[in-house]
Every structure is written in structure tokens, then in C-alpha cells.
Amino acid sequence: MNSIYDLTREQMVEAFLAIGEKKFRANQVFEWLYTKNVHDWSQMTNLSKTLQAKLAENFSCDLLEIVEKQVSADGTTKYLLALDDGGLIETVLMIHPYGQSLCVTSQLGCNMACKFCASGLLKKQRNLTSGEMVRQIMTVQNDLNERVSHVVIMGTGEPFDNYDNVMNFIYTINAPKGLAIGARHITVSTCGLVPRIYDFAKEGIQVNLAISLHAPNDDIRNTLMPINKTYPMDQLRAAIKDYIEATNRRVTLEYILLKDVNDDVKYARQLAHYLRGLNVYVNLIPYNAVDEKGFQKSSEDKIQAFKDELLRLHINVTLRKEHGSDIDGACGQLRAKKERRA
């Protein structure tokens, strides 16, 4: 049975018309689901019993099953969720001064094979539907009885490898009479699927774009991220430049600092040269070590020196606050451990 959460507002209207119902009924259901957070047809009290039964025959409105939950001392909560077909995914809630941010997974497994990343410990089995992404938010909100205010699509998987479903997900959670999460409170992260960056520039929505860069040159990026062999850094830079010109939006460059790999100050200089003239800022990320990968976190001194050098060269830079370091912090770790135990 199809999940009602797979439908955007416009698709829901079409689906209701197809089963002989009025457009306004679809709008009522959309508000029940997203504004009132009701996920039981029988509790949608302004719908007739006949319509409730018809909906129950055609659509599921179930949330995801919470299989396991880890809560960090800093309030970060990692959820292991079961999909309807038994697949396991993770979603992570982070507490910030500005609100509650949820890191959403877009694929069951990942094929990008980034050498440092726990998400790729288990290969991609399939894309998630837009509804399975929406249900991650709905499940967490139901568990917390609080609203998620910000969403980052940078959990397991490559969002731009699941482009259509990810865009439907964004349009659903951004809908004014739905979850109404502002476009500027939504961030989508890609490891560098260049054609999709050009597509994303044409969407006309003010969602934030983050690029997982993690290297200052092609030699290092080729060893860390196989995608770079298909779309090397000169092609990636051209796509970023086009995106900025088309949208007038600043782009975030994610850079995980790996001990003795990409953390020397000479690489900060190379990175600054690569970024010169682009409206970007660099988000430096301390590494969450993954046992199977062999990489280590850079020292505090190295991290600070790298940041200081970028600042000296007039590159906007921030250092990401670490979240969930006392639990299975890196994306994919909890799921991989559960799968291995099984």
C-alpha cells in the first residue's frame, strides 16, 4: 500500500480527484497530517466515515518504527528506524540555540564510497521515496512532541543520486500549510554530482546548498572520493560558480579534517586559491573516527592552524561544533553495527 506521505500537496489533490473526491478534501488531509500531526484516518474528524474508509483502503499514514535510540550527553539523538520493507536507516536530531535540526537520510546505503565515511560501509540497496524521508521528520516529531525547525539532507546516501524524490521531499516539508519549514532552514548536501548542481540552480527555491569537498586538490580528492574521478574539481568549481550566479546564494563547502591527509596549512592555502572569487564559506569538521576506515581526527592545534590560515587569506570559515561524539556519531555507524549483529 502506498504511503500518503509520498504525495506532495499538488499530487495529493490529483490523487483525491482520481478517487472521486473534491480538491478541498485533499487540503484538509494535508493539514491533518502536517499541521495537526495526526497519523490515523479515524481521528480526522471533519472527514466522513466513508472517506476515512476509502483512504484506509488506498493509503497508509503510518509513521516509521523506532528500532533503537541513542541520546548523547549534549542532547543529540540518533534514531535507528525501520522502513516498511524491513530496511534500517538512521536520522539524527541535533539541538542548536536556533532550534532543532534533523539530519535526514535519502538512500538505503550509499554507493559513493568516500573512503572516510561510515555511510558507505553498506552499499546502496535502493533510493528512499520522498515519503520515507518525510516520515523521518514526522516520526521524530511524534516521539519528541516538538517541532523540527531545520532539516539537513546529509545522512546516509547521496541526495542528488535520488534527485526527484529529494526535491518532492523538499517541496512537501516547505509547503506553507504543511510543515512550513522555511527554504532557508533546509540544506541539501552533495559530494559533487555536477549535472545535478546545474539542475538544482534552476529549481527557483532558496534551499541551502552544501558541497562535500574535503580536499584542496584533485590528487587528494581522488584518493578520498571516487566521484572526483568522474567530476574533477575544475568541473565542480564551474558548477558552483554557475549556481551562485543563477541563484545569488552562498554555498557551503564541507571539509573534514583528517590527520596527516588534508590538514596541513599548505592545503589551507591551496583551498583558498581554489575558492578565490566564489561566494562560499568553509565549514571545517572534526572527524568522527570510524573503526573500519583507519583515518584519525586532526589535533586541535592543526585544526586551529588550518582555520587561522583560511581566515588570514580572507576565506569565510567556521568550525562545526561536535555533536554526539559519545554515541555512534558518524552517519551510518549505528545501522552498520545493527546489520552486522543481525
Tab-separated table of C-alpha atoms in Angstrom:
chain	number	residue	atom	x	y	z
A	1	MET	CA	0.000	0.000	0.000
A	2	ASN	CA	1.278	3.469	-0.897
A	3	SER	CA	2.100	5.926	1.869
A	4	ILE	CA	0.162	9.189	1.838
A	5	TYR	CA	3.441	10.884	2.769
A	6	ASP	CA	4.807	10.105	-0.709
A	7	LEU	CA	2.491	12.773	-2.148
A	8	THR	CA	3.257	16.470	-2.385
A	9	ARG	CA	0.301	18.798	-1.845
A	10	GLU	CA	-0.314	19.022	-5.604
A	11	GLN	CA	-0.001	15.234	-6.059
A	12	MET	CA	-2.432	14.690	-3.177
A	13	VAL	CA	-5.030	16.852	-4.916
A	14	GLU	CA	-4.618	14.805	-8.103
A	15	ALA	CA	-4.884	11.526	-6.175
A	16	PHE	CA	-8.101	12.632	-4.449
A	17	LEU	CA	-9.659	13.722	-7.730
A	18	ALA	CA	-8.736	10.297	-9.155
A	19	ILE	CA	-10.758	8.533	-6.412
A	20	GLY	CA	-13.733	10.868	-6.895
A	21	GLU	CA	-13.082	13.269	-4.028
A	22	LYS	CA	-13.043	17.070	-4.010
A	23	LYS	CA	-9.843	19.134	-4.022
A	24	PHE	CA	-10.629	20.703	-0.639
A	25	ARG	CA	-10.655	17.224	0.953
A	26	ALA	CA	-7.033	16.752	-0.074
A	27	ASN	CA	-6.194	20.103	1.501
A	28	GLN	CA	-7.953	19.023	4.704
A	29	VAL	CA	-5.962	15.789	4.864
A	30	PHE	CA	-2.706	17.625	4.149
A	31	GLU	CA	-3.352	19.875	7.136
A	32	TRP	CA	-4.325	16.946	9.374
A	33	LEU	CA	-1.052	15.210	8.544
A	34	TYR	CA	1.344	18.122	8.757
A	35	THR	CA	-0.209	20.959	10.761
A	36	LYS	CA	-2.080	18.837	13.317
A	37	ASN	CA	0.373	15.891	13.248
A	38	VAL	CA	-2.397	13.282	13.083
A	39	HIS	CA	-1.476	9.928	11.547
A	40	ASP	CA	-4.700	7.948	11.987
A	41	TRP	CA	-7.521	8.284	9.439
A	42	SER	CA	-10.195	7.732	12.084
A	43	GLN	CA	-9.013	10.794	14.042
A	44	MET	CA	-9.513	13.172	11.104
A	45	THR	CA	-12.876	14.226	12.438
A	46	ASN	CA	-14.051	16.516	9.636
A	47	LEU	CA	-13.843	13.622	7.133
A	48	SER	CA	-16.829	11.353	6.637
A	49	LYS	CA	-16.609	7.712	7.738
A	50	THR	CA	-16.916	6.760	4.064
A	51	LEU	CA	-13.909	8.891	3.112
A	52	GLN	CA	-11.898	7.625	6.068
A	53	ALA	CA	-12.552	4.049	4.923
A	54	LYS	CA	-11.668	4.915	1.310
A	55	LEU	CA	-8.391	6.478	2.416
A	56	ALA	CA	-7.569	3.467	4.599
A	57	GLU	CA	-8.083	1.220	1.555
A	58	ASN	CA	-5.813	3.284	-0.665
A	59	PHE	CA	-3.147	4.842	1.546
A	60	SER	CA	-1.151	4.215	4.682
A	61	CYS	CA	-0.458	7.088	7.071
A	62	ASP	CA	1.763	5.070	9.429
A	63	LEU	CA	4.978	6.502	10.845
A	64	LEU	CA	8.266	4.583	10.917
A	65	GLU	CA	9.159	2.132	13.679
A	66	ILE	CA	11.836	3.317	16.117
A	67	VAL	CA	14.135	0.293	16.494
A	68	GLU	CA	16.789	1.919	18.634
A	69	LYS	CA	17.524	5.353	20.040
A	70	GLN	CA	20.801	6.745	21.358
A	71	VAL	CA	20.882	10.006	23.307
A	72	SER	CA	24.135	11.912	23.741
A	73	ALA	CA	25.077	13.985	26.767
A	74	ASP	CA	24.791	17.087	24.557
A	75	GLY	CA	21.195	16.216	23.619
A	76	THR	CA	21.974	14.824	20.169
A	77	THR	CA	19.642	11.894	19.499
A	78	LYS	CA	20.331	9.205	16.919
A	79	TYR	CA	17.328	7.173	15.737
A	80	LEU	CA	17.539	3.798	14.038
A	81	LEU	CA	14.295	3.471	12.076
A	82	ALA	CA	12.722	0.520	10.268
A	83	LEU	CA	11.193	1.034	6.824
A	84	ASP	CA	8.105	-0.898	5.732
A	85	ASP	CA	10.258	-3.450	3.857
A	86	GLY	CA	12.456	-4.037	6.922
A	87	GLY	CA	15.339	-1.850	5.784
A	88	LEU	CA	17.090	0.147	8.512
A	89	ILE	CA	18.019	3.817	8.282
A	90	GLU	CA	19.345	6.458	10.640
A	91	THR	CA	18.234	10.008	11.313
A	92	VAL	CA	19.917	12.325	13.796
A	93	LEU	CA	18.409	15.170	15.827
A	94	MET	CA	20.784	17.954	16.856
A	95	ILE	CA	19.936	20.687	19.366
A	96	HIS	CA	21.086	24.202	18.456
A	97	PRO	CA	20.403	27.610	20.028
A	98	TYR	CA	18.319	28.466	16.957
A	99	GLY	CA	16.165	25.309	17.032
A	100	GLN	CA	16.061	21.560	16.463
A	101	SER	CA	17.763	20.294	13.332
A	102	LEU	CA	17.178	16.850	11.824
A	103	CYS	CA	19.739	15.138	9.598
A	104	VAL	CA	17.702	13.113	7.102
A	105	THR	CA	18.802	10.009	5.181
A	106	SER	CA	17.997	9.849	1.454
A	107	GLN	CA	19.106	6.319	0.453
A	108	LEU	CA	19.242	2.845	1.954
A	109	GLY	CA	23.023	2.517	1.909
A	110	CYS	CA	25.383	4.536	-0.306
A	111	ASN	CA	27.435	3.848	-3.438
A	112	MET	CA	29.649	6.952	-3.365
A	113	ALA	CA	32.355	5.006	-1.477
A	114	CYS	CA	34.008	8.006	0.190
A	115	LYS	CA	36.974	6.445	1.957
A	116	PHE	CA	36.428	8.076	5.360
A	117	CYS	CA	32.641	7.697	5.583
A	118	ALA	CA	30.604	5.210	7.617
A	119	SER	CA	27.587	5.639	5.321
A	120	GLY	CA	29.289	3.566	2.649
A	121	LEU	CA	30.008	0.613	4.934
A	122	LEU	CA	26.800	-0.882	3.495
A	123	LYS	CA	26.227	-0.468	-0.253
A	124	LYS	CA	23.149	1.200	-1.683
A	125	GLN	CA	20.141	-1.101	-1.840
A	126	ARG	CA	17.677	1.483	-3.130
A	127	ASN	CA	16.579	5.090	-3.073
A	128	LEU	CA	14.201	6.226	-0.365
A	129	THR	CA	10.857	7.599	-1.510
A	130	SER	CA	10.015	11.188	-0.668
A	131	GLY	CA	7.506	9.830	1.857
A	132	GLU	CA	10.153	7.780	3.648
A	133	MET	CA	12.151	10.977	4.071
A	134	VAL	CA	9.089	12.905	5.255
A	135	ARG	CA	8.252	10.123	7.707
A	136	GLN	CA	11.660	10.507	9.342
A	137	ILE	CA	10.638	14.013	10.384
A	138	MET	CA	7.104	13.000	11.363
A	139	THR	CA	8.372	10.063	13.451
A	140	VAL	CA	10.885	12.206	15.349
A	141	GLN	CA	8.351	14.999	15.922
A	142	ASN	CA	5.855	12.457	17.226
A	143	ASP	CA	8.494	10.983	19.551
A	144	LEU	CA	9.537	14.392	20.875
A	145	ASN	CA	6.129	16.042	20.761
A	146	GLU	CA	8.068	19.049	19.478
A	147	ARG	CA	8.578	20.694	16.109
A	148	VAL	CA	11.663	20.154	13.959
A	149	SER	CA	12.679	23.628	12.740
A	150	HIS	CA	15.644	22.861	10.453
A	151	VAL	CA	16.429	19.976	8.092
A	152	VAL	CA	19.741	18.896	6.584
A	153	ILE	CA	19.707	16.201	3.899
A	154	MET	CA	23.139	14.777	4.577
A	155	GLY	CA	22.529	11.480	6.324
A	156	THR	CA	23.250	8.175	4.591
A	157	GLY	CA	23.224	8.371	0.801
A	158	GLU	CA	23.877	10.940	-1.910
A	159	PRO	CA	20.786	13.178	-2.192
A	160	PHE	CA	21.467	14.174	-5.805
A	161	ASP	CA	21.618	10.480	-6.743
A	162	ASN	CA	17.938	10.438	-5.692
A	163	TYR	CA	17.137	13.857	-7.116
A	164	ASP	CA	13.401	13.686	-7.917
A	165	ASN	CA	12.415	12.124	-4.588
A	166	VAL	CA	14.590	14.596	-2.673
A	167	MET	CA	13.008	17.557	-4.468
A	168	ASN	CA	9.479	16.226	-3.757
A	169	PHE	CA	10.503	15.846	-0.123
A	170	ILE	CA	11.731	19.448	-0.007
A	171	TYR	CA	8.563	20.808	-1.614
A	172	THR	CA	6.415	18.825	0.842
A	173	ILE	CA	8.140	19.983	4.029
A	174	ASN	CA	8.361	23.568	2.722
A	175	ALA	CA	4.619	23.778	1.903
A	176	PRO	CA	3.012	26.734	3.774
A	177	LYS	CA	0.054	24.718	5.125
A	178	GLY	CA	2.203	21.675	5.800
A	179	LEU	CA	5.306	21.529	7.985
A	180	ALA	CA	6.146	25.038	6.715
A	181	ILE	CA	9.890	24.601	7.241
A	182	GLY	CA	11.395	27.658	5.571
A	183	ALA	CA	13.555	27.059	2.496
A	184	ARG	CA	16.471	28.812	4.195
A	185	HIS	CA	16.135	26.324	7.072
A	186	ILE	CA	16.656	23.399	4.663
A	187	THR	CA	20.114	22.314	3.456
A	188	VAL	CA	20.902	19.664	0.862
A	189	SER	CA	24.435	18.278	0.640
A	190	THR	CA	26.094	16.639	-2.356
A	191	CYS	CA	29.508	15.060	-2.787
A	192	GLY	CA	29.669	16.667	-6.232
A	193	LEU	CA	27.247	15.272	-8.828
A	194	VAL	CA	27.917	18.154	-11.189
A	195	PRO	CA	24.921	17.775	-13.573
A	196	ARG	CA	22.521	17.864	-10.644
A	197	ILE	CA	24.079	21.061	-9.291
A	198	TYR	CA	23.149	22.720	-12.586
A	199	ASP	CA	19.622	21.267	-12.264
A	200	PHE	CA	19.316	22.458	-8.673
A	201	ALA	CA	20.268	26.002	-9.709
A	202	LYS	CA	17.125	26.061	-11.888
A	203	GLU	CA	14.675	24.959	-9.160
A	204	GLY	CA	13.956	28.500	-8.025
A	205	ILE	CA	13.855	27.636	-4.322
A	206	GLN	CA	16.062	29.230	-1.673
A	207	VAL	CA	17.241	25.965	-0.133
A	208	ASN	CA	20.858	25.981	1.054
A	209	LEU	CA	23.412	24.002	-0.953
A	210	ALA	CA	26.407	22.334	0.707
A	211	ILE	CA	29.218	20.628	-1.172
A	212	SER	CA	31.264	17.879	0.486
A	213	LEU	CA	34.720	18.912	-0.738
A	214	HIS	CA	37.163	17.523	1.858
A	215	ALA	CA	40.283	18.136	-0.243
A	216	PRO	CA	42.257	21.065	-1.678
A	217	ASN	CA	43.355	19.363	-4.916
A	218	ASP	CA	42.445	16.524	-7.292
A	219	ASP	CA	45.223	14.193	-6.093
A	220	ILE	CA	43.914	14.070	-2.529
A	221	ARG	CA	40.249	14.187	-3.531
A	222	ASN	CA	40.730	11.275	-5.956
A	223	THR	CA	42.035	9.129	-3.102
A	224	LEU	CA	39.239	10.150	-0.710
A	225	MET	CA	36.221	10.496	-3.006
A	226	PRO	CA	35.830	8.345	-6.156
A	227	ILE	CA	33.224	10.797	-7.526
A	228	ASN	CA	36.122	13.190	-8.222
A	229	LYS	CA	37.396	10.920	-10.992
A	230	THR	CA	34.121	11.478	-12.844
A	231	TYR	CA	33.663	15.146	-11.922
A	232	PRO	CA	37.079	16.621	-11.025
A	233	MET	CA	37.488	19.814	-9.091
A	234	ASP	CA	37.652	22.194	-12.066
A	235	GLN	CA	34.242	20.912	-13.256
A	236	LEU	CA	32.889	21.130	-9.713
A	237	ARG	CA	34.104	24.723	-9.350
A	238	ALA	CA	32.437	25.704	-12.627
A	239	ALA	CA	29.138	24.227	-11.394
A	240	ILE	CA	29.421	26.041	-8.053
A	241	LYS	CA	30.137	29.322	-9.879
A	242	ASP	CA	27.110	28.799	-12.132
A	243	TYR	CA	24.899	28.019	-9.134
A	244	ILE	CA	25.973	31.178	-7.292
A	245	GLU	CA	25.406	33.340	-10.373
A	246	ALA	CA	21.993	31.768	-11.080
A	247	THR	CA	20.674	31.938	-7.504
A	248	ASN	CA	22.690	34.711	-5.823
A	249	ARG	CA	23.039	32.281	-2.891
A	250	ARG	CA	26.151	31.466	-0.926
A	251	VAL	CA	27.396	27.867	-0.966
A	252	THR	CA	28.809	25.938	1.985
A	253	LEU	CA	31.934	23.835	1.430
A	254	GLU	CA	32.221	20.965	3.920
A	255	TYR	CA	35.809	19.999	4.777
A	256	ILE	CA	36.503	17.107	7.161
A	257	LEU	CA	39.990	17.407	8.629
A	258	LEU	CA	41.856	14.083	8.550
A	259	LYS	CA	45.129	13.681	10.422
A	260	ASP	CA	48.173	13.812	8.097
A	261	VAL	CA	45.952	13.615	4.998
A	262	ASN	CA	44.429	17.025	4.242
A	263	ASP	CA	45.089	19.119	7.369
A	264	ASP	CA	48.444	20.799	6.689
A	265	VAL	CA	48.414	24.599	6.389
A	266	LYS	CA	49.789	24.324	2.836
A	267	TYR	CA	46.491	22.667	1.933
A	268	ALA	CA	44.627	25.587	3.510
A	269	ARG	CA	46.498	27.828	1.061
A	270	GLN	CA	45.603	25.563	-1.872
A	271	LEU	CA	41.973	25.540	-0.763
A	272	ALA	CA	41.916	29.341	-0.508
A	273	HIS	CA	43.318	29.603	-4.026
A	274	TYR	CA	40.642	27.215	-5.341
A	275	LEU	CA	37.853	29.220	-3.703
A	276	ARG	CA	39.092	32.695	-4.586
A	277	GLY	CA	36.305	34.796	-6.084
A	278	LEU	CA	33.452	32.471	-5.088
A	279	ASN	CA	30.699	33.448	-2.639
A	280	VAL	CA	31.273	30.488	-0.319
A	281	TYR	CA	32.222	29.690	3.202
A	282	VAL	CA	34.127	26.691	4.501
A	283	ASN	CA	32.702	24.559	7.292
A	284	LEU	CA	35.595	22.719	8.924
A	285	ILE	CA	34.508	19.436	10.510
A	286	PRO	CA	36.406	17.494	13.180
A	287	TYR	CA	36.391	13.838	12.127
A	288	ASN	CA	34.251	11.233	13.891
A	289	ALA	CA	36.555	8.211	13.684
A	290	VAL	CA	35.135	5.090	12.018
A	291	ASP	CA	36.843	1.891	13.148
A	292	GLU	CA	36.776	0.284	9.685
A	293	LYS	CA	38.269	3.267	7.875
A	294	GLY	CA	41.603	3.857	9.610
A	295	PHE	CA	41.542	7.676	9.494
A	296	GLN	CA	42.139	9.763	12.590
A	297	LYS	CA	40.886	13.134	13.786
A	298	SER	CA	43.301	16.042	13.356
A	299	SER	CA	44.791	17.563	16.501
A	300	GLU	CA	43.266	20.696	17.976
A	301	ASP	CA	46.427	22.634	17.050
A	302	LYS	CA	46.244	21.502	13.402
A	303	ILE	CA	42.548	22.353	13.186
A	304	GLN	CA	43.131	25.828	14.618
A	305	ALA	CA	46.134	26.478	12.364
A	306	PHE	CA	44.133	25.426	9.277
A	307	LYS	CA	41.258	27.708	10.267
A	308	ASP	CA	43.588	30.632	11.035
A	309	GLU	CA	45.301	30.313	7.655
A	310	LEU	CA	41.967	30.418	5.801
A	311	LEU	CA	40.972	33.489	7.801
A	312	ARG	CA	44.309	35.133	7.019
A	313	LEU	CA	43.609	34.537	3.325
A	314	HIS	CA	40.147	36.125	3.665
A	315	ILE	CA	38.122	32.930	3.309
A	316	ASN	CA	34.948	32.817	5.415
A	317	VAL	CA	35.285	29.796	7.671
A	318	THR	CA	33.506	28.208	10.616
A	319	LEU	CA	34.386	25.218	12.784
A	320	ARG	CA	31.490	22.847	13.270
A	321	LYS	CA	30.602	22.125	16.862
A	322	GLU	CA	30.900	18.411	17.546
A	323	HIS	CA	27.619	16.608	18.203
A	324	GLY	CA	27.086	13.108	19.540
A	325	SER	CA	30.754	12.200	19.942
A	326	ASP	CA	29.864	9.922	22.875
A	327	ILE	CA	27.455	7.833	20.757
A	328	ASP	CA	27.807	6.299	17.262
A	329	GLY	CA	28.272	9.817	15.943
A	330	ALA	CA	29.207	9.321	12.291
A	331	CYS	CA	26.358	8.782	9.832
A	332	GLY	CA	25.812	5.067	9.222
A	333	GLN	CA	27.642	3.675	12.249
A	334	LEU	CA	24.595	2.636	14.263
A	335	ARG	CA	22.923	1.000	11.266
A	336	ALA	CA	26.120	-0.819	10.243
A	337	LYS	CA	26.564	-2.206	13.762
A	338	LYS	CA	22.946	-3.360	13.899
A	339	GLU	CA	23.202	-5.060	10.481
A	340	ARG	CA	26.421	-6.838	11.494
A	341	ARG	CA	24.818	-8.073	14.726
A	342	ALA	CA	21.863	-9.356	12.704
